[in-house]
mmCIF file of C-alpha atoms in Angstrom:
data_model
loop_
_atom_site.group_PDB
_atom_site.id
_atom_site.type_symbol
_atom_site.label_atom_id
_atom_site.label_comp_id
_atom_site.label_asym_id
_atom_site.label_seq_id
_atom_site.Cartn_x
_atom_site.Cartn_y
_atom_site.Cartn_z
ATOM 1 C CA LYS J 1 -6.011 -2.078 -31.782
ATOM 2 C CA ALA J 2 -5.314 0.744 -34.250
ATOM 3 C CA GLY J 3 -3.780 3.807 -32.839
ATOM 4 C CA VAL J 4 -5.102 7.702 -33.316
ATOM 5 C CA THR J 5 -5.395 8.561 -37.003
ATOM 6 C CA GLN J 6 -4.982 12.306 -38.087
ATOM 7 C CA THR J 7 -5.487 13.271 -41.679
ATOM 8 C CA PRO J 8 -4.166 15.002 -43.669
ATOM 9 C CA ARG J 9 -0.574 14.998 -42.467
ATOM 10 C CA TYR J 10 0.504 17.889 -44.184
ATOM 11 C CA LEU J 11 -1.171 20.909 -45.348
ATOM 12 C CA ILE J 12 -0.265 24.090 -47.010
ATOM 13 C CA LYS J 13 -2.576 27.008 -47.039
ATOM 14 C CA THR J 14 -2.560 30.615 -47.543
ATOM 15 C CA ARG J 15 -3.447 33.510 -45.295
ATOM 16 C CA GLY J 16 -7.128 34.174 -44.868
ATOM 17 C CA GLN J 17 -8.216 30.632 -45.908
ATOM 18 C CA GLN J 18 -9.789 27.981 -43.514
ATOM 19 C CA VAL J 19 -8.834 24.488 -43.043
ATOM 20 C CA THR J 20 -10.402 21.251 -41.250
ATOM 21 C CA LEU J 21 -8.473 18.825 -39.778
ATOM 22 C CA SER J 22 -9.552 15.107 -38.678
ATOM 23 C CA CYS J 23 -8.888 12.783 -35.892
ATOM 24 C CA SER J 24 -10.184 9.270 -35.256
ATOM 25 C CA PRO J 25 -9.607 8.102 -32.003
ATOM 26 C CA ILE J 26 -8.870 4.600 -30.719
ATOM 27 C CA SER J 27 -11.447 2.404 -30.761
ATOM 28 C CA GLY J 28 -13.742 2.724 -27.434
ATOM 29 C CA HIS J 29 -12.215 5.983 -26.610
ATOM 30 C CA ARG J 30 -14.879 8.944 -26.233
ATOM 31 C CA SER J 31 -12.699 11.816 -25.260
ATOM 32 C CA VAL J 32 -10.682 13.528 -27.754
ATOM 33 C CA SER J 33 -8.359 16.454 -27.251
ATOM 34 C CA TRP J 34 -6.633 18.828 -29.519
ATOM 35 C CA TYR J 35 -3.308 20.700 -29.106
ATOM 36 C CA GLN J 36 -1.286 23.135 -31.009
ATOM 37 C CA GLN J 37 2.469 22.754 -30.867
ATOM 38 C CA THR J 38 4.840 25.432 -31.913
ATOM 39 C CA PRO J 39 8.552 26.172 -31.305
ATOM 40 C CA GLY J 40 7.652 29.113 -29.568
ATOM 41 C CA GLN J 41 5.016 28.424 -27.515
ATOM 42 C CA GLY J 42 5.396 24.630 -26.967
ATOM 43 C CA LEU J 43 2.412 22.397 -26.417
ATOM 44 C CA GLN J 44 -0.932 24.245 -25.818
ATOM 45 C CA PHE J 45 -4.428 22.769 -25.380
ATOM 46 C CA LEU J 46 -7.000 23.758 -27.679
ATOM 47 C CA PHE J 47 -10.237 21.746 -26.817
ATOM 48 C CA GLU J 48 -11.669 18.811 -25.481
ATOM 49 C CA TYR J 49 -14.718 16.753 -26.608
ATOM 50 C CA PHE J 50 -16.578 13.797 -24.918
ATOM 51 C CA SER J 51 -19.847 12.625 -26.421
ATOM 52 C CA GLU J 52 -20.106 15.109 -28.850
ATOM 53 C CA THR J 53 -19.914 17.853 -26.163
ATOM 54 C CA GLN J 54 -16.932 20.489 -25.851
ATOM 55 C CA ARG J 55 -16.054 19.750 -22.403
ATOM 56 C CA ASN J 56 -13.197 22.100 -22.129
ATOM 57 C CA LYS J 57 -11.555 25.017 -24.133
ATOM 58 C CA GLY J 58 -8.161 26.704 -24.111
ATOM 59 C CA ASN J 59 -7.237 30.080 -24.532
ATOM 60 C CA PHE J 60 -7.433 30.416 -28.386
ATOM 61 C CA PRO J 61 -9.509 32.887 -30.550
ATOM 62 C CA GLY J 62 -12.877 31.874 -31.781
ATOM 63 C CA ARG J 63 -11.533 31.288 -35.306
ATOM 64 C CA PHE J 64 -10.264 27.837 -33.796
ATOM 65 C CA SER J 65 -13.414 25.448 -33.338
ATOM 66 C CA GLY J 66 -14.305 21.782 -33.313
ATOM 67 C CA ARG J 67 -16.796 19.257 -33.249
ATOM 68 C CA GLN J 68 -17.144 15.736 -32.391
ATOM 69 C CA PHE J 69 -19.405 13.180 -34.114
ATOM 70 C CA SER J 70 -21.419 10.219 -32.838
ATOM 71 C CA ASN J 71 -18.524 7.841 -33.356
ATOM 72 C CA SER J 72 -16.174 9.794 -31.498
ATOM 73 C CA ARG J 73 -14.317 10.966 -34.520
ATOM 74 C CA SER J 74 -13.539 14.739 -34.243
ATOM 75 C CA GLU J 75 -12.545 17.619 -36.594
ATOM 76 C CA MET J 76 -11.192 20.923 -35.874
ATOM 77 C CA ASN J 77 -11.395 23.930 -38.009
ATOM 78 C CA VAL J 78 -9.445 27.231 -38.432
ATOM 79 C CA SER J 79 -11.037 30.002 -40.299
ATOM 80 C CA THR J 80 -9.117 33.167 -41.554
ATOM 81 C CA LEU J 81 -5.784 31.616 -41.288
ATOM 82 C CA GLU J 82 -2.902 33.683 -40.062
ATOM 83 C CA LEU J 83 0.919 33.081 -40.456
ATOM 84 C CA GLY J 84 1.052 32.474 -36.795
ATOM 85 C CA ASP J 85 -1.240 29.393 -37.095
ATOM 86 C CA SER J 86 1.318 27.424 -38.786
ATOM 87 C CA ALA J 87 2.041 24.534 -36.130
ATOM 88 C CA LEU J 88 1.933 20.821 -35.609
ATOM 89 C CA TYR J 89 -1.691 20.149 -34.459
ATOM 90 C CA LEU J 90 -1.988 16.939 -32.355
ATOM 91 C CA CYS J 91 -5.084 14.998 -31.543
ATOM 92 C CA ALA J 92 -5.288 12.786 -28.613
ATOM 93 C CA SER J 93 -7.987 10.404 -27.291
ATOM 94 C CA SER J 94 -8.362 8.602 -23.937
ATOM 95 C CA LEU J 95 -10.615 6.241 -22.438
ATOM 96 C CA VAL J 96 -13.106 7.617 -19.898
ATOM 97 C CA SER J 97 -14.017 5.191 -17.264
ATOM 98 C CA THR J 98 -16.288 5.831 -14.013
ATOM 99 C CA GLY J 99 -13.855 5.853 -11.191
ATOM 100 C CA ALA J 100 -10.730 6.275 -13.063
ATOM 101 C CA PHE J 101 -9.445 9.755 -13.335
ATOM 102 C CA TYR J 102 -6.601 10.894 -15.582
ATOM 103 C CA ASN J 103 -6.516 7.983 -17.935
ATOM 104 C CA GLU J 104 -3.392 8.499 -20.127
ATOM 105 C CA GLN J 105 -3.929 10.309 -23.560
ATOM 106 C CA PHE J 106 -2.951 8.619 -26.753
ATOM 107 C CA PHE J 107 -1.692 10.846 -29.331
ATOM 108 C CA GLY J 108 -1.820 10.689 -33.122
ATOM 109 C CA PRO J 109 1.079 11.667 -35.579
ATOM 110 C CA GLY J 110 -0.340 15.297 -36.081
ATOM 111 C CA THR J 111 -1.110 17.246 -39.050
ATOM 112 C CA ARG J 112 1.423 19.761 -39.874
ATOM 113 C CA LEU J 113 -0.035 22.994 -41.062
ATOM 114 C CA THR J 114 2.024 25.406 -42.881
ATOM 115 C CA VAL J 115 0.314 28.903 -43.640
ATOM 116 C CA LEU J 116 1.944 30.971 -46.357
ATOM 117 C CA ALA I 1 -3.232 26.493 -10.966
ATOM 118 C CA GLN I 2 -1.499 23.321 -12.151
ATOM 119 C CA SER I 3 1.958 23.550 -13.668
ATOM 120 C CA VAL I 4 4.966 21.754 -14.296
ATOM 121 C CA ALA I 5 8.510 23.034 -15.345
ATOM 122 C CA GLN I 6 11.339 21.479 -17.003
ATOM 123 C CA PRO I 7 14.401 23.460 -15.920
ATOM 124 C CA GLU I 8 16.782 21.968 -18.705
ATOM 125 C CA ASP I 9 16.256 22.512 -22.570
ATOM 126 C CA GLN I 10 18.674 19.986 -23.231
ATOM 127 C CA VAL I 11 20.335 17.109 -21.601
ATOM 128 C CA ASN I 12 23.541 15.237 -23.070
ATOM 129 C CA VAL I 13 24.554 12.016 -21.983
ATOM 130 C CA ALA I 14 26.799 9.258 -23.193
ATOM 131 C CA GLU I 15 25.386 5.821 -24.599
ATOM 132 C CA GLY I 16 25.597 3.459 -21.494
ATOM 133 C CA ASN I 17 25.353 6.169 -18.845
ATOM 134 C CA PRO I 18 22.354 6.890 -16.597
ATOM 135 C CA LEU I 19 20.148 9.761 -17.527
ATOM 136 C CA THR I 20 17.755 11.987 -15.807
ATOM 137 C CA VAL I 21 15.500 14.329 -17.121
ATOM 138 C CA LYS I 22 13.993 16.742 -14.540
ATOM 139 C CA CYS I 23 10.474 18.021 -13.774
ATOM 140 C CA THR I 24 9.039 20.017 -10.958
ATOM 141 C CA TYR I 25 5.253 20.490 -10.238
ATOM 142 C CA SER I 26 2.934 22.934 -8.798
ATOM 143 C CA VAL I 27 -0.620 21.316 -8.131
ATOM 144 C CA SER I 28 -3.284 21.505 -5.836
ATOM 145 C CA GLY I 29 -4.420 18.510 -4.381
ATOM 146 C CA ASN I 30 -3.052 15.040 -5.168
ATOM 147 C CA PRO I 31 -0.488 15.266 -8.025
ATOM 148 C CA TYR I 32 -1.100 13.348 -11.219
ATOM 149 C CA LEU I 33 1.929 13.339 -13.379
ATOM 150 C CA PHE I 34 2.718 12.164 -16.780
ATOM 151 C CA TRP I 35 5.954 11.759 -19.124
ATOM 152 C CA TYR I 36 5.666 11.760 -22.898
ATOM 153 C CA VAL I 37 8.446 11.355 -25.395
ATOM 154 C CA GLN I 38 8.154 12.841 -29.005
ATOM 155 C CA TYR I 39 10.405 11.417 -31.819
ATOM 156 C CA PRO I 40 10.992 13.557 -34.837
ATOM 157 C CA ASN I 41 7.972 14.206 -37.003
ATOM 158 C CA ARG I 42 5.903 11.965 -34.697
ATOM 159 C CA GLY I 43 2.894 12.508 -32.080
ATOM 160 C CA LEU I 44 3.736 11.976 -28.552
ATOM 161 C CA GLN I 45 4.111 8.612 -26.771
ATOM 162 C CA PHE I 46 3.127 7.709 -23.267
ATOM 163 C CA LEU I 47 5.694 6.831 -21.098
ATOM 164 C CA LEU I 48 4.648 6.690 -17.553
ATOM 165 C CA LYS I 49 2.291 8.105 -14.777
ATOM 166 C CA TYR I 50 2.254 8.822 -11.225
ATOM 167 C CA ILE I 51 -1.173 8.787 -9.788
ATOM 168 C CA THR I 52 -0.711 7.378 -6.179
ATOM 169 C CA GLY I 53 1.208 4.728 -4.202
ATOM 170 C CA ASP I 54 4.915 3.795 -4.783
ATOM 171 C CA ASN I 55 7.246 6.866 -5.285
ATOM 172 C CA LEU I 56 9.071 4.918 -8.002
ATOM 173 C CA VAL I 57 6.821 4.270 -11.268
ATOM 174 C CA LYS I 58 8.277 1.983 -14.079
ATOM 175 C CA GLY I 59 7.169 2.774 -17.710
ATOM 176 C CA SER I 60 7.850 1.915 -21.168
ATOM 177 C CA TYR I 61 11.269 1.399 -23.009
ATOM 178 C CA GLY I 62 13.104 0.790 -19.561
ATOM 179 C CA PHE I 63 12.222 4.217 -18.229
ATOM 180 C CA GLU I 64 11.138 5.042 -14.562
ATOM 181 C CA ALA I 65 10.244 8.275 -12.808
ATOM 182 C CA GLU I 66 10.757 9.235 -9.117
ATOM 183 C CA PHE I 67 8.147 11.291 -7.339
ATOM 184 C CA ASN I 68 9.350 13.332 -4.537
ATOM 185 C CA LYS I 69 6.713 15.041 -2.749
ATOM 186 C CA SER I 70 8.872 17.418 -0.284
ATOM 187 C CA GLN I 71 10.816 18.511 -3.497
ATOM 188 C CA THR I 72 7.724 18.483 -5.804
ATOM 189 C CA SER I 73 9.698 16.742 -8.438
ATOM 190 C CA PHE I 74 8.982 13.877 -10.821
ATOM 191 C CA HIS I 75 12.330 13.339 -12.417
ATOM 192 C CA LEU I 76 12.564 10.700 -15.321
ATOM 193 C CA LYS I 77 15.187 8.133 -15.238
ATOM 194 C CA LYS I 78 16.859 5.356 -17.176
ATOM 195 C CA PRO I 79 19.812 3.231 -15.908
ATOM 196 C CA SER I 80 21.624 2.936 -19.105
ATOM 197 C CA ALA I 81 20.879 5.201 -21.785
ATOM 198 C CA LEU I 82 20.602 4.274 -25.647
ATOM 199 C CA VAL I 83 21.332 6.365 -28.828
ATOM 200 C CA SER I 84 17.659 5.648 -29.796
ATOM 201 C CA ASP I 85 16.206 7.169 -26.462
ATOM 202 C CA SER I 86 17.283 10.606 -28.046
ATOM 203 C CA ALA I 87 14.082 12.562 -28.312
ATOM 204 C CA LEU I 88 11.962 15.104 -26.950
ATOM 205 C CA TYR I 89 10.657 14.497 -23.466
ATOM 206 C CA PHE I 90 7.628 16.401 -22.033
ATOM 207 C CA CYS I 91 6.216 16.097 -18.327
ATOM 208 C CA ALA I 92 2.523 16.723 -17.916
ATOM 209 C CA VAL I 93 -0.022 17.265 -15.402
ATOM 210 C CA PRO I 94 -3.807 17.312 -15.803
ATOM 211 C CA ILE I 95 -6.109 20.158 -14.784
ATOM 212 C CA ALA I 96 -8.209 19.570 -11.753
ATOM 213 C CA GLY I 97 -11.047 17.298 -12.640
ATOM 214 C CA ASN I 98 -11.684 14.273 -14.759
ATOM 215 C CA THR I 99 -11.047 16.083 -18.095
ATOM 216 C CA GLY I 100 -8.732 15.532 -21.162
ATOM 217 C CA LYS I 101 -6.720 18.553 -20.755
ATOM 218 C CA LEU I 102 -3.026 18.419 -20.026
ATOM 219 C CA ILE I 103 -0.504 21.268 -19.103
ATOM 220 C CA PHE I 104 2.815 20.335 -20.560
ATOM 221 C CA GLY I 105 6.214 21.449 -19.584
ATOM 222 C CA GLN I 106 8.296 23.142 -22.129
ATOM 223 C CA GLY I 107 10.164 20.167 -22.947
ATOM 224 C CA THR I 108 13.618 18.801 -22.731
ATOM 225 C CA THR I 109 15.794 17.471 -25.775
ATOM 226 C CA LEU I 110 17.662 14.373 -24.734
ATOM 227 C CA GLN I 111 20.992 13.613 -26.801
ATOM 228 C CA VAL I 112 22.701 10.376 -26.335
ATOM 229 C CA LYS I 113 26.033 10.136 -27.934
ATOM 230 C CA PRO I 114 27.434 6.853 -29.022
#
């Protein structure tokens, strides 16, 4: 079974631009979560989508948004980029099943975003 | 609020020696705990999880973790370290409820020297 894929792997943008990152979950996984990883702040949760609905949101400004499509693929968008948005953005998918809590998340390789 | 802490930024061990990467937790209700590993320029890989039951959990690549309720700890262990185990290790706890949000510790870099 193919793992979680993220595109693109690397991005370089300038301040003020916007960016869209894409994530394809493992087949059959309906939950997709996004995380930001930086050396200073570590791994921080951005949001989670399940069945095309945002189910959870982390403590990030409204410039960070996302969506999920009917095939469970997800995108996240960052508008008006700032230097501090430079990070590794990780997507994770998990299987959601009735009665089973906290199934492990499977992570993609990440998108390395550099804002100049 | 759910949280985990990894008290060591870096752990150094010699190849062939046992290794321990420490994690302590603070959760309300039953603890559910995870360990992940991250190799350079890669995403996180799931190692193991504790849900309930045996206090010793076995996972991938020969790793195991010991759950200790009285000490609120969930330390990652391996009997004999390999150079290839050198990586960044994270413990994590989900927020309450059946949702896909993990709270991660700050990470511990494991350095295994030949």
